[in-house]
GROMACS .gro file of C-alpha atoms in nm:
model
  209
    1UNK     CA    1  -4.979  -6.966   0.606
    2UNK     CA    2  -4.866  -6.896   0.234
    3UNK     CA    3  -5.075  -6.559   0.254
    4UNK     CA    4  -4.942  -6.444   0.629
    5UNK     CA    5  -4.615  -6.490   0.456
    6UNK     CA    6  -4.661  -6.295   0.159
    7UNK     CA    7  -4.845  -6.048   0.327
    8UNK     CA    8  -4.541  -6.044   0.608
    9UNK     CA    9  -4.264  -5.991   0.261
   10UNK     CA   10  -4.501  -5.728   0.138
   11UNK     CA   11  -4.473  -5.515   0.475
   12UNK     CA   12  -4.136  -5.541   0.480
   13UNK     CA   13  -4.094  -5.418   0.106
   14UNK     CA   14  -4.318  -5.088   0.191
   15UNK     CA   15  -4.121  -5.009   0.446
   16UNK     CA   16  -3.775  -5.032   0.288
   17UNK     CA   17  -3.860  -4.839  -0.019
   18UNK     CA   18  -4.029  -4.600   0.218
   19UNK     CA   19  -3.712  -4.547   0.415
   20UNK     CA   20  -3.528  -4.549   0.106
   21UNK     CA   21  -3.761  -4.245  -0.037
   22UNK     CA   22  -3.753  -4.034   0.287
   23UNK     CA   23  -3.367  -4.097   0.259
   24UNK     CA   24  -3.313  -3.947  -0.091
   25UNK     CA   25  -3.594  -3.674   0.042
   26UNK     CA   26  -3.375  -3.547   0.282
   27UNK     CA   27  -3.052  -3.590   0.073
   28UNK     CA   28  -3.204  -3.343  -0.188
   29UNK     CA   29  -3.341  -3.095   0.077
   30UNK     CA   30  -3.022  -3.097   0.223
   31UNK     CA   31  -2.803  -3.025  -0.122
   32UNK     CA   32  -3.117  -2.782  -0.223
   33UNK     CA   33  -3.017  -2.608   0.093
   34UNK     CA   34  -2.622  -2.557   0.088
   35UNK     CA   35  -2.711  -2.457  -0.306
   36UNK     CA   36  -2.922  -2.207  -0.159
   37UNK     CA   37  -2.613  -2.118   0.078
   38UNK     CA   38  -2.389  -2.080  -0.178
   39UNK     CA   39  -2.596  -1.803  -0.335
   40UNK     CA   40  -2.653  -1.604  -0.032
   41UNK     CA   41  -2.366  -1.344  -0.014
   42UNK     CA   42  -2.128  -1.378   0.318
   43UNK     CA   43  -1.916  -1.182   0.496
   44UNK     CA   44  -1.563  -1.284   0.596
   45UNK     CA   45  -1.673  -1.340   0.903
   46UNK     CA   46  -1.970  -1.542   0.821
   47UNK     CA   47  -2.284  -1.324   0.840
   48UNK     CA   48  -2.499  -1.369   0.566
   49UNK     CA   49  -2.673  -1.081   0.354
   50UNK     CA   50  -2.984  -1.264   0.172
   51UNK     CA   51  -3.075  -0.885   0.048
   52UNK     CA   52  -2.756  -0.886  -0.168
   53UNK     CA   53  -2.708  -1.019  -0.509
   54UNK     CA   54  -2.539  -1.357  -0.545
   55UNK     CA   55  -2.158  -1.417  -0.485
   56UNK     CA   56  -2.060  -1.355  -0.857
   57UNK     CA   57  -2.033  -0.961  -0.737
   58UNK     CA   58  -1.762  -0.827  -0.567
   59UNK     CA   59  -1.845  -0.681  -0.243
   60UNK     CA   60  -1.508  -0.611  -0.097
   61UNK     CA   61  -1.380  -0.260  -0.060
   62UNK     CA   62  -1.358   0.053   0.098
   63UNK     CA   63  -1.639   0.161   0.387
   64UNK     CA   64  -1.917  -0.108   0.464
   65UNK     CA   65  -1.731  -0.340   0.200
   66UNK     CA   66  -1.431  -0.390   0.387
   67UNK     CA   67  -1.638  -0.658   0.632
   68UNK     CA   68  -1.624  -0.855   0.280
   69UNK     CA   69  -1.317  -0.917   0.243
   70UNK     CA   70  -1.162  -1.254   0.293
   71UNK     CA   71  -0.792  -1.235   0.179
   72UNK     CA   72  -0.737  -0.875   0.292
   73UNK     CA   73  -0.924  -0.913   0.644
   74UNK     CA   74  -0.692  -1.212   0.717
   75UNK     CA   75  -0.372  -1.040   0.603
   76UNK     CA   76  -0.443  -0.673   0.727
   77UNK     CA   77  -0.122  -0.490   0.831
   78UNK     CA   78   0.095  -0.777   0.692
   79UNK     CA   79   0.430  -0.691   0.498
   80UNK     CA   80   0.630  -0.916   0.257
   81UNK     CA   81   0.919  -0.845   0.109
   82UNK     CA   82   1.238  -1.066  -0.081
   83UNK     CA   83   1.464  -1.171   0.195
   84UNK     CA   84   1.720  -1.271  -0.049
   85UNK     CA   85   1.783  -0.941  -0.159
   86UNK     CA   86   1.812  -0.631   0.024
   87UNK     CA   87   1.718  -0.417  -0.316
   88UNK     CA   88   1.485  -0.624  -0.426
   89UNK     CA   89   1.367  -0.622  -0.814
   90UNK     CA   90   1.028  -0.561  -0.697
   91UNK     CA   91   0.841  -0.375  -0.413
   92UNK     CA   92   0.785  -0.502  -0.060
   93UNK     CA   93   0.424  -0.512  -0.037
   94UNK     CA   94   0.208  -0.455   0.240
   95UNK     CA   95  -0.144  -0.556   0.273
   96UNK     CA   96  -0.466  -0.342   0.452
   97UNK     CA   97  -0.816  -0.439   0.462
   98UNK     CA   98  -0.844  -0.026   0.383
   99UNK     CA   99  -0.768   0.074   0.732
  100UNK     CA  100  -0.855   0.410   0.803
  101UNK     CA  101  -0.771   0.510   0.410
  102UNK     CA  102  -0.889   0.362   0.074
  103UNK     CA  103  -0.610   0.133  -0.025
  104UNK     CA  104  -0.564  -0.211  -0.013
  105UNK     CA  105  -0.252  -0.264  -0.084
  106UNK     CA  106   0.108  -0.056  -0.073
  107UNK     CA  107   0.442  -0.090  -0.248
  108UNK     CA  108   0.766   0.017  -0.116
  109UNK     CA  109   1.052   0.021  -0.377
  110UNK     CA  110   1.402  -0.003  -0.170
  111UNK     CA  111   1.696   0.192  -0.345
  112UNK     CA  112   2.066   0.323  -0.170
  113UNK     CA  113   1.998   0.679  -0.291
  114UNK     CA  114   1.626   0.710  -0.312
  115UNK     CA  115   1.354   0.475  -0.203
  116UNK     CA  116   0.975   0.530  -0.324
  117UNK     CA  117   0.621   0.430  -0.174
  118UNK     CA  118   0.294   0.427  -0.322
  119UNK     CA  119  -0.057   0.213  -0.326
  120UNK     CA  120  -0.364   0.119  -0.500
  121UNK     CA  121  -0.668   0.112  -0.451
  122UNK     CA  122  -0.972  -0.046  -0.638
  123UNK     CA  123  -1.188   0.157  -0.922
  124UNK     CA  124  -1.052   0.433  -1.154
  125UNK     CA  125  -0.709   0.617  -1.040
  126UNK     CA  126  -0.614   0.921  -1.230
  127UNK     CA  127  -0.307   1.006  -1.104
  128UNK     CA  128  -0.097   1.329  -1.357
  129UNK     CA  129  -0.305   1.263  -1.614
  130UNK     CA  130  -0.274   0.888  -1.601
  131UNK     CA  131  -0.561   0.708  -1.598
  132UNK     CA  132  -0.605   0.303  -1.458
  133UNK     CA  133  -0.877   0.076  -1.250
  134UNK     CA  134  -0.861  -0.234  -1.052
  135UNK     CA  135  -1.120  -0.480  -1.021
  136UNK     CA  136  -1.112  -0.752  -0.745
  137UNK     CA  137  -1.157  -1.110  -0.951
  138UNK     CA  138  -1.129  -1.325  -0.685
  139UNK     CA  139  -1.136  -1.315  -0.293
  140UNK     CA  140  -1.048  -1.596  -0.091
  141UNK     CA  141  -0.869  -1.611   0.252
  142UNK     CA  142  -0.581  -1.694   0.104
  143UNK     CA  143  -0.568  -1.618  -0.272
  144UNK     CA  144  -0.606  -1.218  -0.368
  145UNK     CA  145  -0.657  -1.193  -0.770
  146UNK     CA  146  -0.750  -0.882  -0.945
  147UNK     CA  147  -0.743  -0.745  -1.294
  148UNK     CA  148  -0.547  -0.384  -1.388
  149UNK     CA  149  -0.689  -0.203  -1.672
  150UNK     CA  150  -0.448   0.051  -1.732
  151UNK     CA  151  -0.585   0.330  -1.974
  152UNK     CA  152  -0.279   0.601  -1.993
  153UNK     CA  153  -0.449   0.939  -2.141
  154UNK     CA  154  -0.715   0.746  -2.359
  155UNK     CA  155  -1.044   0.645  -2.308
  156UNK     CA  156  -1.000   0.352  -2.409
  157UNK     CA  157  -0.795  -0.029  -2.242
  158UNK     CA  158  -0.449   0.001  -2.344
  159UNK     CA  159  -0.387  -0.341  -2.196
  160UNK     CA  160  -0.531  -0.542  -1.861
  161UNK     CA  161  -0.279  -0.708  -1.613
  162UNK     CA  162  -0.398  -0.954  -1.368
  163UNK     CA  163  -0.261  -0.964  -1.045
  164UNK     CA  164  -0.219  -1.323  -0.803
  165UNK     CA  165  -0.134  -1.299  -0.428
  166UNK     CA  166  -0.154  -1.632  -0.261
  167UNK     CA  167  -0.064  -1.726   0.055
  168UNK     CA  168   0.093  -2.088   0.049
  169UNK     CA  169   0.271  -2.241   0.375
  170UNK     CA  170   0.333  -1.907   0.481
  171UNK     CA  171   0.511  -1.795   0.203
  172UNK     CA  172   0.333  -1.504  -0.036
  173UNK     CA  173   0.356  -1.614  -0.388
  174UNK     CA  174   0.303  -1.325  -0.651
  175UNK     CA  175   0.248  -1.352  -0.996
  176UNK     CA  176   0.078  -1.196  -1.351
  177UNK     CA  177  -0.031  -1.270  -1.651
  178UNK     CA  178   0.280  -1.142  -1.763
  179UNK     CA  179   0.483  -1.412  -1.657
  180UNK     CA  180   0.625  -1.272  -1.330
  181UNK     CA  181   0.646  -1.484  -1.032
  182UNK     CA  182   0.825  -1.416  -0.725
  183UNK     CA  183   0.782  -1.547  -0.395
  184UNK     CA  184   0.776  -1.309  -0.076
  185UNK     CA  185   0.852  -1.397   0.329
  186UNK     CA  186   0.689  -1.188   0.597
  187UNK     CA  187   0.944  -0.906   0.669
  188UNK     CA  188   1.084  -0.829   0.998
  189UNK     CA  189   1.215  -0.471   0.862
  190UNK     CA  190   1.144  -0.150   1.047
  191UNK     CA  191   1.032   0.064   0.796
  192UNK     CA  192   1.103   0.418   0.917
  193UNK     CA  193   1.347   0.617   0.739
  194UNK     CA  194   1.640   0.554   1.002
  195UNK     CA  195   1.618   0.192   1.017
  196UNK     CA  196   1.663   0.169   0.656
  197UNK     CA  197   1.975   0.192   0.388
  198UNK     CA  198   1.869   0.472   0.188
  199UNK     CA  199   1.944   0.802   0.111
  200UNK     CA  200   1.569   0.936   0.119
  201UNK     CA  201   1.253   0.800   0.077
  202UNK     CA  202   1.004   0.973  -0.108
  203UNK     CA  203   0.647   0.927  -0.001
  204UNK     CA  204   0.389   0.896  -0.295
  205UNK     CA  205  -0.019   0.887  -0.252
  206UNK     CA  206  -0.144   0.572  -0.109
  207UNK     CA  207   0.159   0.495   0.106
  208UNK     CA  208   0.048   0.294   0.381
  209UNK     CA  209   0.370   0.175   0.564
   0.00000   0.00000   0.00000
């Protein structure tokens, strides 16, 4: 009787550790798996391009990249500005997931007499001689951060500033590695030269409003 009992506690050992094993089997498959994920390059919109070199590269940009990225393909055709102040110490901004051109974002700088509007876009610029470059840093759907290496006429960094957009409660907060910080509202404004209070607006290269 001692024996069928034994026997009976021995059964019942082998199959607990045994369910505990296949349980930390599958736990590990499982995290081996979404580490696997996590390397696999993906597309804003969730297709996955095992071809591609892990997520540390930047995909997003002009052309085929633009199905990369996250913050600008959310954001496309969005405009912020400074409600608070009609002549605003800095730009209204408008966002494109380089729509039909190869910038991804514009800047419209509101004045009484003369109003100016220009963009960026990533890689080297030379624009009258001057020379600077953009690199995307990070890309989520709602944070935007990228580094500008401004060169001037040499060949050499002058000085890199790195650029945050993020999207919090609806509200666009900006800021560098300078120390500026503002915080933008999506703008209602109608753009074209009528609508606004300025004497003329000069349109510079990269102007996407």
């Amino acid at each position: 009787m001692k024996k069928l009992h034994l026997l009976h506690l021995l059964c019942l050992f082998f199959i607990f550790f045994s369910c505990m094993k296949s349980n930390i089997d599958s736990s590990e498959s499982e995290q081996s798996e979404l580490s696997e994920n996590q390397d696999i390059v993906t597309s804003a919109s969730g297709v996955q391009y095992p071809s591609l070199d892990p997520p540390s590269h930047q995909y997003c940009g002009a052309g085929w990249g633009r199905k990369m990225c996250r913050f600008l393909s959310k954001y496309d055709g969005t405009i912020w500005t400074d409600a608070e102040n009609y002549y605003s110490n800095f730009s209204d901004i408008k966002f494109s997931n380089f729509t039909d051109n190869e910038y991804f974002i514009s800047f419209f700088n509101l004045d009484s007499i003369t109003s100016y509007c220009d963009g960026w876009k990533l890689d080297e610029t030379i624009y009258n001689g001057i020379k600077w470059n953009i690199k995307i840093k990070k890309d989520e759907f709602d944070v935007l951060k990228f580094d500008y290496e401004y060169y001037g006429t040499s060949a050499e960094i002058e000085y890199t500033i790195t650029y945050k957009y993020e999207v919090i409660d609806g509200l666009l907060h900006f800021s560098t590695t300078e120390g500026q910080a503002y915080i933008f509202t999506p703008s209602e404004r109608n753009y074209a030269e009528e609508f606004l209070d300025t004497g003329e607006i000069i349109y510079l290269e990269g102007c996407i409003f």
